XYZ file of C-alpha atoms in Angstrom:
690
model
C 0.000 0.000 0.000
C 1.283 3.441 -0.965
C 1.192 6.044 1.792
C 0.373 9.533 0.549
C -0.251 12.992 1.908
C -1.818 15.936 0.179
C 1.601 17.435 -0.458
C 2.525 21.010 -1.407
C 1.879 23.068 -4.564
C 5.532 23.940 -4.943
C 8.068 23.629 -6.246
C 6.719 22.234 -9.499
C 7.937 18.844 -10.609
C 9.179 16.108 -8.298
C 11.117 17.170 -5.188
C 12.714 14.622 -2.879
C 11.826 14.998 0.804
C 13.005 13.271 3.941
C 10.945 10.113 3.450
C 9.320 10.502 0.048
C 8.713 12.744 -2.949
C 6.403 15.707 -3.468
C 4.827 15.822 -6.928
C 3.259 19.053 -8.256
C 2.013 19.984 -11.725
C -0.107 22.774 -13.260
C -3.397 21.847 -14.958
C -5.978 24.667 -14.559
C -8.853 23.049 -16.500
C -8.406 19.479 -15.220
C -11.126 17.889 -13.106
C -9.090 15.029 -11.637
C -5.740 13.377 -12.115
C -3.807 10.136 -11.571
C -0.125 9.824 -10.709
C 1.329 6.613 -12.162
C 4.463 5.084 -10.637
C 6.534 2.630 -12.696
C 9.215 0.167 -11.679
C 11.500 1.100 -14.592
C 11.534 3.014 -17.867
C 10.398 0.069 -19.979
C 7.489 -0.958 -17.746
C 4.339 -1.560 -19.851
C 2.066 -0.738 -16.900
C 2.312 1.148 -13.606
C 3.067 -0.622 -10.361
C 1.031 1.971 -8.410
C -1.666 4.474 -9.253
C -2.242 7.435 -6.940
C -5.576 9.241 -7.533
C -5.671 13.018 -7.084
C -9.000 14.666 -6.325
C -10.139 18.176 -5.381
C -8.309 18.010 -2.036
C -5.015 17.712 -3.923
C -5.562 20.994 -5.713
C -4.309 24.460 -4.715
C -5.352 27.022 -7.273
C -4.204 25.677 -10.643
C -1.646 23.264 -9.146
C -2.263 19.573 -8.424
C 0.008 17.984 -5.822
C 0.612 14.911 -3.691
C 3.360 13.611 -1.396
C 4.203 9.918 -1.817
C 6.112 8.209 0.987
C 8.620 5.451 0.416
C 9.854 6.599 -3.023
C 12.897 8.689 -3.901
C 15.555 9.447 -6.498
C 15.165 7.159 -9.493
C 11.386 6.774 -9.235
C 9.743 6.669 -12.701
C 6.372 8.356 -13.013
C 3.754 9.871 -15.313
C 0.282 11.413 -15.185
C -3.168 10.786 -16.581
C -5.280 13.925 -16.638
C -9.076 14.081 -16.821
C -11.007 17.091 -18.032
C -13.348 18.360 -20.753
C -12.715 16.699 -24.113
C -13.370 19.991 -25.889
C -10.414 21.463 -23.965
C -8.094 18.781 -25.359
C -7.951 16.401 -22.389
C -7.469 12.704 -23.074
C -7.056 10.421 -20.006
C -5.950 7.561 -22.276
C -2.581 9.292 -22.646
C 0.161 8.951 -20.038
C 1.888 12.326 -19.862
C 5.450 13.347 -19.172
C 5.729 15.907 -16.359
C 6.723 19.253 -17.971
C 9.051 19.816 -14.995
C 10.687 16.371 -14.963
C 14.457 16.679 -14.537
C 15.022 13.215 -15.961
C 13.304 11.205 -18.724
C 13.224 7.437 -19.271
C 11.310 4.995 -21.435
C 13.118 5.584 -24.717
C 13.525 1.837 -25.195
C 9.749 1.465 -25.623
C 8.721 4.962 -26.770
C 6.506 5.204 -29.860
C 5.799 8.706 -31.086
C 2.881 7.571 -33.227
C 1.035 6.209 -30.159
C 0.679 9.772 -28.897
C -1.701 10.573 -31.741
C -5.420 9.934 -31.779
C -7.565 8.823 -28.856
C -5.953 5.485 -28.015
C -3.734 4.592 -25.072
C 0.043 5.020 -25.075
C 0.536 3.322 -21.697
C 2.729 0.530 -23.037
C 5.126 2.890 -24.833
C 5.044 6.181 -22.949
C 7.951 8.260 -21.707
C 8.319 8.540 -17.938
C 9.653 11.270 -15.737
C 12.528 10.381 -13.419
C 12.851 11.806 -9.923
C 16.312 13.375 -9.532
C 18.232 15.487 -7.048
C 18.174 19.265 -7.407
C 21.660 20.036 -6.137
C 23.230 23.325 -7.239
C 26.312 23.376 -9.444
C 29.606 23.684 -7.549
C 30.673 27.176 -8.597
C 33.346 27.231 -5.905
C 35.188 24.405 -7.654
C 34.465 25.653 -11.193
C 33.463 29.351 -11.188
C 31.891 31.027 -14.174
C 34.478 32.586 -16.542
C 32.304 35.738 -16.795
C 33.881 36.885 -20.043
C 33.087 40.511 -20.962
C 30.932 40.843 -24.048
C 33.588 42.801 -25.917
C 36.097 39.947 -25.486
C 33.607 37.257 -26.466
C 34.072 34.978 -29.487
C 31.296 32.384 -29.882
C 31.739 28.978 -31.532
C 28.459 27.249 -32.396
C 28.587 23.463 -32.633
C 26.467 20.337 -32.552
C 27.062 18.581 -29.194
C 27.033 15.135 -30.785
C 28.170 15.799 -34.330
C 31.364 17.568 -33.293
C 32.941 14.274 -32.178
C 31.264 11.788 -34.532
C 33.203 12.451 -37.726
C 35.832 10.040 -39.008
C 39.152 10.720 -37.332
C 37.691 12.561 -34.344
C 40.389 12.332 -31.627
C 38.163 10.819 -28.924
C 37.637 7.190 -27.809
C 35.010 5.349 -29.829
C 32.711 4.900 -26.810
C 32.716 8.662 -26.162
C 31.890 9.785 -29.703
C 28.719 11.851 -29.833
C 28.726 12.518 -26.086
C 29.408 15.498 -23.869
C 32.217 13.588 -22.208
C 33.811 13.105 -25.618
C 33.378 16.782 -26.435
C 35.138 17.582 -23.177
C 38.349 16.144 -24.643
C 38.418 18.739 -27.446
C 37.985 21.913 -25.432
C 41.675 22.764 -25.587
C 41.419 22.839 -29.379
C 38.634 25.411 -29.239
C 40.533 27.465 -26.702
C 43.688 27.470 -28.830
C 41.651 28.652 -31.803
C 40.694 31.770 -29.852
C 37.149 30.839 -28.840
C 35.831 32.106 -25.489
C 32.271 30.769 -25.572
C 30.944 27.399 -26.737
C 27.358 27.556 -27.987
C 25.679 24.144 -28.146
C 22.712 23.277 -30.323
C 19.742 22.160 -28.181
C 20.629 19.941 -25.223
C 17.097 19.818 -23.826
C 15.403 16.471 -24.313
C 13.913 16.281 -27.817
C 12.075 13.761 -29.964
C 14.346 12.241 -32.649
C 11.252 10.689 -34.230
C 10.036 14.088 -35.431
C 12.209 13.893 -38.557
C 11.242 12.937 -42.129
C 10.508 9.323 -43.063
C 13.644 7.215 -42.753
C 15.562 10.007 -40.997
C 15.490 11.471 -37.526
C 15.678 14.905 -35.996
C 19.398 15.584 -35.565
C 19.531 19.239 -34.544
C 17.072 18.905 -31.658
C 14.644 21.771 -32.304
C 11.714 19.588 -31.216
C 11.665 19.609 -27.397
C 9.608 17.217 -25.321
C 10.972 18.507 -22.016
C 12.736 21.736 -21.002
C 14.510 20.482 -17.856
C 16.311 17.281 -18.820
C 19.361 16.510 -20.958
C 18.830 14.661 -24.222
C 19.898 11.012 -23.701
C 21.694 10.846 -27.052
C 24.550 12.908 -25.610
C 25.173 10.604 -22.631
C 27.554 7.760 -22.049
C 25.461 4.834 -20.896
C 21.711 4.423 -20.488
C 21.199 5.629 -16.914
C 19.106 8.836 -16.903
C 20.357 9.623 -13.396
C 23.849 10.101 -14.847
C 22.674 12.833 -17.200
C 22.944 15.685 -14.741
C 26.341 14.535 -13.476
C 27.753 14.277 -16.976
C 26.402 17.701 -17.860
C 28.000 19.195 -14.754
C 31.284 17.472 -15.564
C 31.252 18.974 -19.051
C 30.469 22.474 -17.805
C 33.135 22.229 -15.103
C 35.700 21.186 -17.728
C 34.757 24.206 -19.847
C 35.090 26.534 -16.863
C 38.535 25.145 -16.065
C 39.553 26.059 -19.636
C 38.038 29.533 -19.097
C 35.367 28.731 -21.679
C 31.743 29.759 -21.257
C 28.862 27.409 -22.074
C 25.808 28.780 -23.870
C 22.891 26.442 -24.610
C 20.456 26.879 -27.487
C 16.960 26.659 -25.969
C 13.647 26.137 -27.752
C 10.773 27.691 -25.816
C 8.761 28.906 -28.808
C 7.308 25.506 -29.773
C 7.380 21.824 -28.844
C 7.499 18.429 -30.559
C 3.729 18.043 -30.123
C 3.150 19.767 -33.479
C -0.359 20.998 -34.392
C -3.791 19.834 -33.303
C -3.321 16.390 -34.854
C 0.172 15.917 -33.440
C 1.175 13.506 -30.678
C 0.257 14.226 -27.073
C 3.400 13.771 -25.004
C 3.326 16.371 -22.234
C 2.155 19.996 -22.335
C -0.940 19.441 -24.482
C -2.363 16.909 -22.072
C -2.101 19.278 -19.088
C -3.551 22.347 -20.749
C -3.675 22.694 -24.517
C -5.054 26.232 -24.411
C -2.774 27.233 -21.568
C 0.531 26.421 -23.209
C -0.303 27.007 -26.878
C -1.740 29.888 -28.877
C -5.195 28.856 -30.105
C -7.925 30.875 -31.766
C -11.488 31.104 -30.425
C -12.403 27.795 -32.046
C -9.404 25.960 -30.633
C -7.292 25.882 -33.813
C -3.581 26.242 -33.250
C -1.918 29.526 -34.184
C 1.602 28.940 -35.419
C 4.528 31.350 -35.919
C 7.240 28.728 -35.359
C 6.740 26.780 -38.566
C 6.426 23.609 -36.468
C 2.661 23.397 -35.928
C 2.352 25.151 -32.567
C 3.574 28.235 -30.733
C 4.102 28.579 -26.990
C 2.126 31.377 -25.248
C 5.084 32.631 -23.217
C 3.279 35.754 -21.996
C 0.945 33.735 -19.749
C 2.010 33.563 -16.079
C 2.069 29.760 -15.717
C 4.006 29.315 -18.953
C 6.388 32.121 -18.046
C 6.991 30.524 -14.648
C 7.774 27.161 -16.248
C 10.295 28.702 -18.660
C 11.979 30.645 -15.859
C 12.191 27.494 -13.732
C 13.794 25.697 -16.670
C 16.361 28.468 -17.133
C 17.220 28.350 -13.425
C 17.595 24.580 -13.603
C 20.197 24.818 -16.380
C 21.964 27.872 -14.945
C 21.936 27.207 -11.199
C 21.819 23.402 -11.015
C 23.811 22.502 -14.153
C 26.059 25.557 -14.344
C 25.591 26.876 -17.887
C 26.622 30.479 -18.514
C 24.013 31.667 -20.974
C 21.228 30.880 -23.409
C 20.545 31.414 -27.076
C 16.771 31.607 -27.693
C 15.501 30.034 -30.885
C 12.966 32.296 -32.664
C 13.063 34.677 -29.703
C 10.644 37.116 -31.337
C 7.882 34.503 -30.989
C 8.261 34.823 -27.215
C 7.355 38.520 -27.414
C 3.831 37.893 -28.756
C 0.604 38.184 -26.786
C -2.984 37.039 -27.308
C -3.897 36.552 -30.959
C -0.152 36.683 -31.661
C -0.015 40.468 -31.264
C 3.571 41.741 -30.728
C 4.023 43.170 -27.246
C 5.954 46.365 -26.587
C 7.094 44.858 -23.288
C 7.364 41.079 -23.202
C 6.562 39.682 -19.705
C 8.992 36.772 -20.060
C 12.010 38.956 -20.815
C 10.999 41.508 -18.194
C 10.902 38.722 -15.602
C 14.244 37.352 -16.779
C 15.858 40.768 -16.387
C 14.510 41.026 -12.826
C 15.632 37.535 -11.757
C 18.867 37.708 -9.703
C 19.611 34.043 -10.444
C 19.829 34.872 -14.151
C 21.537 38.260 -13.800
C 25.079 37.112 -14.610
C 24.220 35.116 -17.743
C 24.748 35.843 -21.412
C 21.344 35.978 -23.114
C 20.947 36.133 -26.889
C 18.715 34.901 -29.663
C 17.061 35.272 -33.024
C 15.004 38.497 -33.193
C 12.630 36.962 -35.740
C 10.028 34.225 -36.017
C 8.300 32.400 -38.868
C 5.263 34.672 -38.730
C 7.120 37.645 -40.221
C 7.995 39.415 -36.949
C 11.516 40.899 -37.061
C 12.641 42.819 -33.953
C 16.333 43.365 -34.606
C 16.212 47.001 -33.488
C 13.273 47.078 -31.073
C 13.705 43.742 -29.307
C 12.056 44.350 -25.907
C 15.077 43.448 -23.752
C 17.991 45.850 -23.914
C 20.490 43.486 -22.275
C 19.666 40.795 -24.830
C 22.087 40.025 -27.672
C 20.318 39.806 -31.022
C 21.563 37.712 -33.929
C 22.241 40.306 -36.620
C 20.853 38.818 -39.815
C 21.338 42.131 -41.591
C 25.094 41.866 -41.140
C 25.090 38.310 -42.523
C 23.141 39.333 -45.614
C 25.036 42.568 -46.289
C 28.473 40.973 -45.981
C 27.447 38.093 -48.220
C 26.021 40.412 -50.861
C 29.080 42.678 -50.867
C 31.567 39.861 -51.423
C 29.265 38.186 -53.915
C 29.573 41.357 -55.995
C 25.963 42.552 -55.898
C 25.126 46.158 -56.694
C 24.145 48.714 -54.038
C 26.213 47.087 -51.298
C 28.954 49.532 -50.273
C 26.804 51.757 -48.061
C 25.355 48.820 -46.136
C 28.807 47.264 -45.834
C 30.049 50.504 -44.298
C 27.295 50.343 -41.678
C 28.101 46.752 -40.713
C 31.845 47.401 -40.474
C 31.392 50.417 -38.220
C 29.035 48.942 -35.613
C 25.549 49.025 -37.201
C 24.925 52.679 -36.398
C 22.007 52.785 -38.816
C 20.258 49.993 -36.871
C 21.052 50.820 -33.264
C 21.793 54.558 -33.231
C 18.469 55.352 -31.544
C 18.821 52.650 -28.912
C 20.893 52.530 -25.757
C 23.341 50.070 -27.253
C 25.329 47.964 -24.797
C 28.352 45.801 -25.659
C 26.973 42.454 -26.761
C 23.785 43.825 -28.283
C 24.723 42.687 -31.800
C 25.793 39.076 -32.402
C 27.614 38.911 -35.731
C 27.677 35.875 -37.984
C 28.109 35.083 -41.661
C 27.139 31.413 -41.303
C 25.418 29.351 -38.616
C 23.840 25.916 -38.268
C 20.849 27.065 -40.306
C 22.120 27.563 -43.855
C 25.252 26.965 -45.909
C 28.610 26.361 -44.302
C 31.219 28.961 -45.216
C 32.827 26.662 -47.787
C 29.460 25.893 -49.368
C 28.607 29.600 -49.434
C 31.399 30.095 -51.991
C 30.808 26.762 -53.789
C 27.060 26.639 -54.498
C 24.570 29.040 -56.030
C 21.564 26.971 -54.939
C 20.752 24.527 -52.153
C 21.071 20.765 -52.659
C 18.777 19.233 -50.028
C 17.438 16.124 -51.776
C 18.957 13.953 -49.034
C 16.417 15.439 -46.618
C 13.606 13.580 -48.350
C 11.436 16.628 -49.040
C 12.091 17.094 -52.752
C 14.529 19.983 -52.140
C 11.616 22.120 -50.893
C 13.056 22.644 -47.425
C 15.783 25.122 -46.547
C 16.328 28.768 -47.465
C 16.159 29.667 -51.164
C 17.748 33.134 -50.872
C 21.274 32.457 -49.669
C 23.255 35.305 -51.270
C 25.857 32.715 -52.198
C 28.211 32.585 -55.186
C 29.886 29.434 -56.478
C 32.789 31.346 -58.065
C 31.958 29.910 -61.495
C 31.347 26.200 -60.931
C 28.561 24.547 -58.942
C 30.032 22.287 -56.283
C 33.539 20.824 -55.996
C 36.050 21.897 -58.637
C 39.560 20.795 -59.565
C 40.224 24.050 -61.424
C 43.091 25.804 -59.582
C 41.644 29.235 -60.412
C 38.270 28.347 -58.885
C 39.949 26.862 -55.836
C 42.118 29.959 -55.335
C 39.125 32.292 -55.658
C 37.107 30.280 -53.148
C 40.064 30.274 -50.773
C 40.204 34.061 -51.050
C 36.455 34.483 -50.570
C 36.240 32.478 -47.339
C 39.100 34.564 -45.987
C 37.424 37.791 -47.089
C 34.200 36.876 -45.325
C 35.985 35.710 -42.169
C 38.117 38.861 -41.974
C 35.087 41.107 -42.533
C 33.292 39.337 -39.680
C 36.187 39.460 -37.223
C 37.366 42.998 -37.986
C 33.916 44.520 -37.371
C 33.000 45.761 -33.868
C 30.524 43.416 -32.201
C 30.373 39.838 -30.926
C 31.459 37.362 -33.635
C 30.045 33.859 -33.955
C 31.697 31.054 -35.926
C 29.927 27.900 -37.075
C 31.360 24.427 -36.534
C 33.994 23.515 -39.085
C 34.125 26.775 -41.003
C 37.701 27.134 -39.790
C 38.623 23.933 -41.693
C 36.485 24.419 -44.830
C 33.826 21.904 -43.783
C 31.279 21.248 -46.530
C 27.792 19.758 -46.385
C 27.680 19.134 -50.133
C 25.402 22.125 -50.655
C 22.841 21.021 -48.056
C 21.704 24.187 -46.268
C 19.280 22.524 -43.855
C 21.045 19.529 -42.308
C 18.539 19.204 -39.443
C 17.962 15.501 -40.196
C 21.483 14.511 -41.289
C 23.108 12.597 -38.436
C 25.890 11.435 -40.746
C 28.950 12.811 -42.507
C 26.844 15.648 -43.958
C 26.155 17.086 -40.502
C 29.287 15.968 -38.646
C 32.529 17.805 -38.017
C 35.452 16.836 -40.270
C 38.783 15.765 -38.785
C 40.983 14.514 -41.635
C 42.499 17.826 -42.671
C 44.809 18.395 -45.596
C 47.096 21.394 -46.225
C 44.238 23.672 -47.351
C 42.177 22.957 -44.238
C 45.167 23.372 -41.948
C 45.993 26.697 -43.599
C 42.444 27.975 -43.094
C 42.511 26.975 -39.422
C 45.815 28.788 -38.990
C 44.368 31.873 -40.693
C 41.326 31.950 -38.373
C 43.475 31.386 -35.282
C 45.845 34.213 -36.200
C 42.983 36.518 -37.140
C 41.358 35.996 -33.745
C 44.651 36.745 -32.020
C 45.042 39.875 -34.130
C 41.527 40.955 -33.171
C 42.391 40.506 -29.488
C 45.714 42.335 -29.814
C 44.072 45.313 -31.556
C 40.854 45.146 -29.529
C 40.991 48.764 -28.345
C 40.846 49.853 -31.998
C 38.794 47.118 -33.649
C 36.232 46.452 -30.907
C 36.311 49.244 -28.305
C 33.842 49.458 -25.421
C 32.338 52.550 -27.092
C 32.067 52.775 -30.857
C 34.705 54.965 -32.478
C 33.199 58.181 -33.801
C 32.834 58.653 -37.526
C 35.062 61.208 -39.262
C 36.971 63.932 -37.453
C 35.403 66.774 -35.509
C 36.953 70.228 -35.813
C 39.181 69.437 -32.835
C 38.880 65.707 -32.157
C 39.401 64.608 -28.558
C 39.317 60.880 -29.238
C 40.068 58.413 -32.046
C 37.898 58.540 -35.137
C 37.175 56.511 -38.287
C 37.326 57.814 -41.868
C 35.908 56.242 -45.022
C 37.538 56.048 -48.428
C 37.263 54.558 -51.848
C 40.322 53.928 -53.995
C 40.969 57.652 -53.403
C 41.307 59.008 -49.875
C 38.211 60.600 -48.329
C 36.168 59.802 -51.435
C 34.054 56.721 -50.693
C 31.836 55.687 -53.572
C 28.416 54.368 -52.519
C 26.942 54.225 -56.003
C 25.205 51.052 -57.165
C 28.191 50.233 -59.376
C 30.802 50.429 -56.611
C 32.506 47.315 -55.244
C 35.439 48.943 -53.434
C 35.558 50.403 -49.936
C 38.187 51.324 -47.377
C 38.295 52.634 -43.819
C 40.974 53.993 -41.546
C 41.174 54.689 -37.810
C 43.107 57.705 -36.549
C 44.317 58.930 -33.193
C 42.982 62.202 -31.818
C 46.091 63.883 -33.275
C 45.198 62.650 -36.768
C 47.820 59.916 -37.188
C 46.497 56.815 -38.939
C 46.654 53.593 -36.934
C 44.729 51.112 -39.106
C 43.692 50.981 -42.741
C 41.525 48.262 -44.283
C 40.666 47.966 -47.964
C 38.041 45.731 -49.515
C 37.906 45.010 -53.254
C 34.921 42.916 -54.329
C 35.468 43.872 -57.985
C 36.658 41.356 -60.590
C 39.770 43.441 -61.366
C 42.656 44.729 -59.259
C 42.367 48.292 -57.888
C 45.030 50.706 -56.655
C 44.141 52.303 -53.282
C 45.621 55.428 -51.725
C 46.864 55.104 -48.144
C 46.509 57.793 -45.437
C 49.580 59.223 -43.760
C 51.090 57.022 -41.044
C 54.040 58.543 -39.219
C 55.599 55.259 -38.118
C 55.015 53.556 -41.465
C 52.633 50.787 -42.486
C 52.957 47.047 -42.010
C 50.708 44.755 -44.036
C 49.224 42.144 -41.696
C 46.419 40.716 -43.862
C 46.240 40.294 -47.626
C 43.840 37.592 -48.751
C 45.245 37.657 -52.292
C 48.512 36.138 -51.067
C 49.121 32.422 -50.705
C 48.220 30.539 -47.547
C 50.516 31.490 -44.693
C 51.509 34.761 -46.330
C 47.898 36.011 -46.265
C 48.306 36.515 -42.495
C 51.891 35.752 -41.454
C 52.931 34.737 -37.967
C 54.904 37.976 -37.561
C 54.542 41.292 -39.413
C 56.506 41.444 -42.650
C 58.737 44.310 -43.715
C 57.501 47.867 -44.289
C 54.582 48.218 -46.717
C 54.220 50.992 -49.307
C 53.544 54.346 -47.665
C 51.289 55.985 -50.268
C 49.459 53.330 -52.284
C 48.665 49.629 -52.249
C 47.310 47.353 -54.959
C 44.394 45.135 -53.987
C 43.874 42.200 -56.298
C 40.382 41.223 -57.434
C 38.184 39.816 -54.657
C 40.608 40.564 -51.852
C 40.951 42.342 -48.525
C 44.017 43.923 -46.939
C 44.682 45.284 -43.461
C 47.519 47.709 -42.739
C 48.648 48.494 -39.185
C 50.932 51.299 -38.053
C 54.361 49.874 -37.208
C 54.259 51.140 -33.637
C 50.928 49.348 -33.007
C 51.822 46.027 -34.657
C 51.706 42.944 -32.423
C 55.112 41.312 -32.234
C 53.846 37.857 -33.216
C 50.491 36.152 -33.609
C 51.853 32.696 -32.787
C 54.936 31.335 -31.043
C 57.870 30.496 -33.280
C 57.423 26.817 -34.229
C 61.192 26.408 -34.266
């Protein structure tokens, strides 16, 4: 016989007490409930059923204390309520606040659909501890925004590729990824951004494939089992803490991509796994007739402005930050979380207001996409001023400039000088603009210069999926080419794009493998490619090694010249009558004569001290012919540090080369050059290998 008490309404989820566990879950429209206890994850039926009636309800929360159970207990719920409100007591539901999930060995996604029972193949919550992360042993790195360099990677795919230097049993796991942190640190990365770690449904992929990226959550509190060593769900939290602690010891921050805008339950005919069964019209946007309103592109959209939903998201964030130790979050389709009833955009979003006021989240890096799939784009007016927004404008403008499109020089100027046209009216803080040219969603950098169109047939959707407007240029041949001229041009273009990204003030983000020319064969939507298409590459030839060296040196150059390239306050444009601080000037091939006409493909900028002496000069030639550029006066003489037209190794040498021309420099077609005043040159960007 199971001994039970009424229990407490908080905290939500399953909390271990002295001699049992308190269970609490929100279900405002439910009329009664059953708590099902299972012996193990694969159990086809519960060993105990605990009924919950009106006495177990406090407000909208249902609760019960069960004696004699503890950590490791598997459980689920059956919820009764009006059918017209979406309730179906035939479904066993996963607790939205479960900190562990089991039952994958029997789980059938299809059984969640329709009216039938899923008892024999349901997922179960697992009761876990709620211990805080040991920040005394592994404190947060707390990197300033202006020193931050983000590296986005897939937590499993980074170690799965052939030749990955990790033991076979650790491939695809966080413990395997832990072995490669020193490589990321040596590259110049400060912050590791992981694609979704929250438990997701792999079965939500196309026929014959599975969801690889993880943007289909079934639970916001637990770690996805695919990234664990072993099958024990109780080890998940320990392995996550071990990974975070290893990152902190390397002075690397951990940012997790979180998906709070939709779930794996899809639209009205999707499977019922968790949230829908507790309150379909609480968690999801629905119209007056109960039809789902969707701005995520995945069948449903979370109503994050509602208090219960907001509370659940905040509890999830605290779980990952306080209990598991992560240092920040990247919010998928963050603009969707700023919508209110009937999907109306809110001037002040309750979720982000609450996050800003939460002291437990105050020291985190928060960032995300300022758009959603319903057409809302809040790059400038995102309602959270301490929130870093992914700058899609910078991505598009840099791509278009180096592709050679018309009408690109003016926009390129804006991106290279700190996006003044976008953020001039706002109180811009360091970290407001997250810069990227490529990311998980779209072409890799190598594919951006190798393909004019996407090649997504492997995804099984007839090449209909993925972005059609990529602003890519294949340099004359679609796909791989053995032509040395095509190869040289592509080599130059990836360096041009990388230098443009890293020389612009802001927070740069690099995508997995771009530093070694990783290709996905033209697939720009590898969300279901858990294979060599979506994995990191590790067998690197001379060209890949040269690109990695270039990126590493460029990041060190950016750090060495940080006070000029990425200052805490943007450098003013042009010189005042009597300048009191450094300033930036703009040029074309001729000094002080930038050409922003639709025909122009050449641009240059220089930074000067308050006394007028030039410190830096950067020229960009996206034209198909070489152009001679005038250089401003530099009292100590120029040194050429970057020239993407030169061969690998010489394009960014380990140490500055001899004096450069003082008055003019020739920029070859499709190339970029950076000149630095001799007295400001870093001595060396890498130790002498000899």
